[in-house]
Structure formats: C-alpha cells, structure tokens
C-alpha cells in the first residue's frame, strides 16, 4: 500500500488523477502514501486538467434597507437536499461571498467593517489568502478569474481578482474602470482600459468563461472584460426588455466554457448561449411556456401565468426569479421557495423556503455555483 502511494510510481498517479475531486477526498484516508500523493502539487496539477462537475450553490441573503450585511451563508449540494451553514467557519471573520470560480471562492468582510479585507479561499482544504483592501465598499461585483487548466504550477496558484468601478465625468457620462489583483505579483493595479456604459451592474454575476469575465447590467447589455489582454466590451442581450408587456428577469451563467443567458417572462423560460461576442450572436437552446412548466409541475404550480403577471403589479419582487445558472442547472425562486431546475430533463427539485437560509429578505440574494477543487493556496496573511 505504501509503495502504491509513492510519487515516483506512475500507475497510481495516472489512475487517481483521472478521478473526480469528491472521490479523492475519501481516498486520502486509505494510507499515508495515498494522502501524500493526492496532496502533492504535481498530482493536483495533473488532476485539475479534467472538468469537475457542479457540486452545489452558495446562497446569502441581503437586506433591502439595513446597511449591515447578513452573515449567514448557506451551501446546498445538487445531489442531495441538505443545507450547510458552516462552510466558511475557517476564515478569521464573517464574510459576504462575491464570486466562485473553479473551486476558489472570493469573499469580502461583512459590513460594518472592522478589518476590511478581501479573501480568496478554497473551502475544501480551508486554505485562504487575505488581500489588503484600501478602498473598501459594500459593492458585490468583485469577480474572480482562475483557470485550473493553466493557472496551477508547482510553486504557485495563479488567480486574478477584478473590481469593476463605475464613475461619471463632469459631462455626466458614465464609464467603468477595472482594478486587478494578481496572485503572481501580489499587487493591485489599475487597468488602462475603460468601458463607457450608462447602465449599472445587476445582481452579483462576475461569470468567468473562456478567459473573460461577464457582468449582467440593468439595461439590455452585458459588460465583459478579457482578463489577459485587459479589453472590455459591451454585448447585447438576446432580447430587449421593452419587447415584453411585463418586466422580464434574467441571470447569466456558464456551461462547457460558454456564456448562457436565462430569461423568465410572460412568454416563459428561455435559455440562450452566446455564439459570437463581436456580433452579439445568441443561439436559443431551451424554451418552454409558463403553461408547459405548470403542466409538468402541477403539484407545486397553479395559475403560474396569472401569478407572474399580477405579482409585478403589486410587488417589485418577481414571482419567478432566476438566480444562478451552471451546467444546465438553474436556481430559481418561485414565491418564497428555492428550487433547482434541470433544463435538460425539466426536473424540478425543492431546496427549501427562503426562511431556511437565514434572515428573511425581499432583495435578490447572492447565489454562486460551486465546483470542488484540490487546488492549494497556502496562507498568505496580508497581500499589499
């Protein structure tokens, strides 16, 4: 058994590196040799060359009027209905989750701030970096870029944190600038790139796909930023909101390295995939009317169309709200209940009422997809 776990043995290295991360967690307990092998950076680098399946979602409520952050972060797996609320207990302070990217999670200190900081951590091995935050703020649009296929070396895990900030000129023209932290340099820098845009960022979606970060705006555009060449671009959404009788609600997500746009309106549920950035070309991948969805799930849905239309006239919170999308799985809130909707099979699973996720809030929550990873970070206490 000990010989089987030696690092210079090609067979166990080759076999174990083909397994998914969740399967390797239990195998670390088989022997010290296996634990050393699975914990070795060379092994992790090789094992990270395969795509990991979606593990679950992080969910954090937000107050509408109170400035203080809600501290409860709930994690729910996609394979079994179980809520966990202690995933980030290893961090030195309570945090607000900001972004999740290929096994790493970016968080910020909870408000009111005592020691404002940004953390990049791996919940699976409880390792984290603490980044200095010279101009702290409550915005939730900080994004994380990490590509496990190329950003893990023998000595360092490379990642970037990008903070988009919107400003106005004296002529009241709005634009975005981009501050970038790189783990390789351990420093922040201001990119020379700016993107002129009058729309504000919406929800908390800094989706990393194909080397590009994406943020949904409250207009009919998506802000993009190429992390490597530091170029920004605005792309149009598949359909303008003005085409609908009621206000539609949307989210963006990633699947198989492509950007997806999910829209819920009186016309039903529609899912597009982005085919071309420069022409804003989208391809419709999935479409179902509200009547079809209600028929398939008549045990939990009654008068769905009427409720969607009527609710927006009496409340600014939609009856159906798409919250996050990853690998064909949509997190959607219907009234006061959270569901997982599997687009390919039309299967819908109840996760729980929103009251189970901490303090009640009428504001759209922070919802982030999560995939497991063995990637090591070490502990960088303070990075300038």
PDB file of C-alpha atoms in Angstrom, residues 135-256:
ATOM      1  CA  UNK A 135     -10.895  51.466  -0.505  1.00  0.00           C
ATOM      2  CA  UNK A 136     -13.495  49.103   0.952  1.00  0.00           C
ATOM      3  CA  UNK A 137     -17.091  49.253  -0.172  1.00  0.00           C
ATOM      4  CA  UNK A 138     -20.275  47.230   0.007  1.00  0.00           C
ATOM      5  CA  UNK A 139     -20.494  46.531  -3.707  1.00  0.00           C
ATOM      6  CA  UNK A 140     -20.864  42.873  -4.635  1.00  0.00           C
ATOM      7  CA  UNK A 141     -19.451  42.941  -8.158  1.00  0.00           C
ATOM      8  CA  UNK A 142     -15.835  41.930  -7.479  1.00  0.00           C
ATOM      9  CA  UNK A 143     -15.060  38.934  -9.695  1.00  0.00           C
ATOM     10  CA  UNK A 144     -12.559  36.075  -9.649  1.00  0.00           C
ATOM     11  CA  UNK A 145     -10.638  34.598 -12.585  1.00  0.00           C
ATOM     12  CA  UNK A 146      -8.966  31.203 -12.168  1.00  0.00           C
ATOM     13  CA  UNK A 147      -8.303  28.629 -14.881  1.00  0.00           C
ATOM     14  CA  UNK A 148      -7.244  25.280 -13.368  1.00  0.00           C
ATOM     15  CA  UNK A 149      -6.020  24.046 -16.747  1.00  0.00           C
ATOM     16  CA  UNK A 150      -3.193  26.581 -16.814  1.00  0.00           C
ATOM     17  CA  UNK A 151      -3.048  28.511 -13.518  1.00  0.00           C
ATOM     18  CA  UNK A 152      -1.657  25.797 -11.240  1.00  0.00           C
ATOM     19  CA  UNK A 153       2.135  25.456 -11.190  1.00  0.00           C
ATOM     20  CA  UNK A 154       4.477  23.516  -8.937  1.00  0.00           C
ATOM     21  CA  UNK A 155       5.139  26.600  -6.809  1.00  0.00           C
ATOM     22  CA  UNK A 156       2.101  28.876  -7.145  1.00  0.00           C
ATOM     23  CA  UNK A 157      -1.613  29.004  -7.799  1.00  0.00           C
ATOM     24  CA  UNK A 158      -2.295  31.924 -10.125  1.00  0.00           C
ATOM     25  CA  UNK A 159      -5.577  33.791  -9.906  1.00  0.00           C
ATOM     26  CA  UNK A 160      -6.825  37.313 -10.516  1.00  0.00           C
ATOM     27  CA  UNK A 161      -9.407  39.408  -8.693  1.00  0.00           C
ATOM     28  CA  UNK A 162     -11.101  42.108 -10.773  1.00  0.00           C
ATOM     29  CA  UNK A 163     -13.006  45.025  -9.269  1.00  0.00           C
ATOM     30  CA  UNK A 164     -15.120  46.990 -11.772  1.00  0.00           C
ATOM     31  CA  UNK A 165     -15.985  50.509 -10.609  1.00  0.00           C
ATOM     32  CA  UNK A 166     -18.339  52.972 -12.243  1.00  0.00           C
ATOM     33  CA  UNK A 167     -17.596  56.694 -12.398  1.00  0.00           C
ATOM     34  CA  UNK A 168     -19.054  59.765 -14.070  1.00  0.00           C
ATOM     35  CA  UNK A 169     -17.284  62.542 -15.959  1.00  0.00           C
ATOM     36  CA  UNK A 170     -18.134  66.213 -15.496  1.00  0.00           C
ATOM     37  CA  UNK A 171     -20.418  65.802 -18.513  1.00  0.00           C
ATOM     38  CA  UNK A 172     -22.283  63.049 -16.583  1.00  0.00           C
ATOM     39  CA  UNK A 173     -21.054  60.321 -18.917  1.00  0.00           C
ATOM     40  CA  UNK A 174     -20.661  57.016 -17.085  1.00  0.00           C
ATOM     41  CA  UNK A 175     -17.816  54.563 -17.543  1.00  0.00           C
ATOM     42  CA  UNK A 176     -16.302  51.504 -15.863  1.00  0.00           C
ATOM     43  CA  UNK A 177     -12.676  51.162 -14.793  1.00  0.00           C
ATOM     44  CA  UNK A 178     -11.060  47.902 -13.688  1.00  0.00           C
ATOM     45  CA  UNK A 179      -8.750  47.270 -10.742  1.00  0.00           C
ATOM     46  CA  UNK A 180      -6.865  43.973 -10.947  1.00  0.00           C
ATOM     47  CA  UNK A 181      -5.122  41.946  -8.260  1.00  0.00           C
ATOM     48  CA  UNK A 182      -2.767  39.182  -9.459  1.00  0.00           C
ATOM     49  CA  UNK A 183      -1.531  36.492  -7.084  1.00  0.00           C
ATOM     50  CA  UNK A 184       1.675  36.259  -9.104  1.00  0.00           C
ATOM     51  CA  UNK A 185       2.688  39.833  -8.280  1.00  0.00           C
ATOM     52  CA  UNK A 186       0.671  40.100  -5.044  1.00  0.00           C
ATOM     53  CA  UNK A 187      -0.287  43.628  -6.015  1.00  0.00           C
ATOM     54  CA  UNK A 188      -3.253  45.633  -7.231  1.00  0.00           C
ATOM     55  CA  UNK A 189      -3.060  47.690 -10.410  1.00  0.00           C
ATOM     56  CA  UNK A 190      -5.442  49.917 -12.332  1.00  0.00           C
ATOM     57  CA  UNK A 191      -6.024  48.743 -15.876  1.00  0.00           C
ATOM     58  CA  UNK A 192      -5.708  51.325 -18.649  1.00  0.00           C
ATOM     59  CA  UNK A 193      -8.971  50.031 -20.084  1.00  0.00           C
ATOM     60  CA  UNK A 194     -12.272  51.839 -19.560  1.00  0.00           C
ATOM     61  CA  UNK A 195     -15.721  50.954 -20.845  1.00  0.00           C
ATOM     62  CA  UNK A 196     -18.325  53.656 -21.442  1.00  0.00           C
ATOM     63  CA  UNK A 197     -21.669  52.437 -20.141  1.00  0.00           C
ATOM     64  CA  UNK A 198     -24.693  54.210 -18.645  1.00  0.00           C
ATOM     65  CA  UNK A 199     -26.191  51.031 -17.184  1.00  0.00           C
ATOM     66  CA  UNK A 200     -25.469  49.789 -13.667  1.00  0.00           C
ATOM     67  CA  UNK A 201     -24.361  46.258 -12.829  1.00  0.00           C
ATOM     68  CA  UNK A 202     -27.141  43.914 -11.741  1.00  0.00           C
ATOM     69  CA  UNK A 203     -27.185  41.021  -9.280  1.00  0.00           C
ATOM     70  CA  UNK A 204     -23.726  39.666  -8.419  1.00  0.00           C
ATOM     71  CA  UNK A 205     -22.678  37.878 -11.555  1.00  0.00           C
ATOM     72  CA  UNK A 206     -18.992  38.115 -12.425  1.00  0.00           C
ATOM     73  CA  UNK A 207     -19.119  34.956 -14.535  1.00  0.00           C
ATOM     74  CA  UNK A 208     -15.741  33.667 -15.771  1.00  0.00           C
ATOM     75  CA  UNK A 209     -15.967  31.827 -19.076  1.00  0.00           C
ATOM     76  CA  UNK A 210     -13.407  31.363 -21.838  1.00  0.00           C
ATOM     77  CA  UNK A 211     -10.917  33.702 -20.171  1.00  0.00           C
ATOM     78  CA  UNK A 212     -13.499  36.510 -19.991  1.00  0.00           C
ATOM     79  CA  UNK A 213     -15.441  37.941 -17.041  1.00  0.00           C
ATOM     80  CA  UNK A 214     -19.101  38.873 -17.566  1.00  0.00           C
ATOM     81  CA  UNK A 215     -21.447  41.108 -15.579  1.00  0.00           C
ATOM     82  CA  UNK A 216     -25.163  41.497 -16.232  1.00  0.00           C
ATOM     83  CA  UNK A 217     -26.365  45.112 -16.294  1.00  0.00           C
ATOM     84  CA  UNK A 218     -29.796  46.567 -15.587  1.00  0.00           C
ATOM     85  CA  UNK A 219     -30.051  47.522 -19.263  1.00  0.00           C
ATOM     86  CA  UNK A 220     -30.006  45.279 -22.319  1.00  0.00           C
ATOM     87  CA  UNK A 221     -26.236  44.772 -22.173  1.00  0.00           C
ATOM     88  CA  UNK A 222     -23.609  42.541 -20.593  1.00  0.00           C
ATOM     89  CA  UNK A 223     -20.260  44.028 -19.578  1.00  0.00           C
ATOM     90  CA  UNK A 224     -17.272  41.821 -20.454  1.00  0.00           C
ATOM     91  CA  UNK A 225     -13.584  42.052 -19.564  1.00  0.00           C
ATOM     92  CA  UNK A 226     -10.838  39.883 -21.050  1.00  0.00           C
ATOM     93  CA  UNK A 227      -8.504  39.158 -18.141  1.00  0.00           C
ATOM     94  CA  UNK A 228      -5.376  38.525 -20.211  1.00  0.00           C
ATOM     95  CA  UNK A 229      -5.399  41.407 -22.695  1.00  0.00           C
ATOM     96  CA  UNK A 230      -7.460  43.715 -20.431  1.00  0.00           C
ATOM     97  CA  UNK A 231     -10.007  44.648 -23.093  1.00  0.00           C
ATOM     98  CA  UNK A 232     -13.625  45.437 -22.236  1.00  0.00           C
ATOM     99  CA  UNK A 233     -16.647  45.027 -24.475  1.00  0.00           C
ATOM    100  CA  UNK A 234     -20.400  45.521 -24.167  1.00  0.00           C
ATOM    101  CA  UNK A 235     -22.540  42.816 -25.752  1.00  0.00           C
ATOM    102  CA  UNK A 236     -26.286  42.974 -26.293  1.00  0.00           C
ATOM    103  CA  UNK A 237     -28.677  40.558 -24.613  1.00  0.00           C
ATOM    104  CA  UNK A 238     -30.734  38.262 -26.887  1.00  0.00           C
ATOM    105  CA  UNK A 239     -33.937  40.284 -26.465  1.00  0.00           C
ATOM    106  CA  UNK A 240     -34.521  43.834 -25.222  1.00  0.00           C
ATOM    107  CA  UNK A 241     -36.709  44.107 -22.130  1.00  0.00           C
ATOM    108  CA  UNK A 242     -39.000  46.549 -23.935  1.00  0.00           C
ATOM    109  CA  UNK A 243     -40.428  43.760 -26.103  1.00  0.00           C
ATOM    110  CA  UNK A 244     -42.366  42.324 -23.148  1.00  0.00           C
ATOM    111  CA  UNK A 245     -45.590  43.510 -21.538  1.00  0.00           C
ATOM    112  CA  UNK A 246     -44.163  42.921 -18.065  1.00  0.00           C
ATOM    113  CA  UNK A 247     -40.618  43.342 -16.831  1.00  0.00           C
ATOM    114  CA  UNK A 248     -38.622  40.139 -17.541  1.00  0.00           C
ATOM    115  CA  UNK A 249     -35.994  38.841 -15.128  1.00  0.00           C
ATOM    116  CA  UNK A 250     -32.684  37.308 -16.115  1.00  0.00           C
ATOM    117  CA  UNK A 251     -29.388  35.862 -14.968  1.00  0.00           C
ATOM    118  CA  UNK A 252     -26.238  34.716 -16.734  1.00  0.00           C
ATOM    119  CA  UNK A 253     -24.171  31.593 -16.210  1.00  0.00           C
ATOM    120  CA  UNK A 254     -21.591  29.256 -17.699  1.00  0.00           C
ATOM    121  CA  UNK A 255     -21.698  25.773 -19.171  1.00  0.00           C
ATOM    122  CA  UNK A 256     -18.997  23.937 -21.134  1.00  0.00           C
TER     123      UNK A 256
END
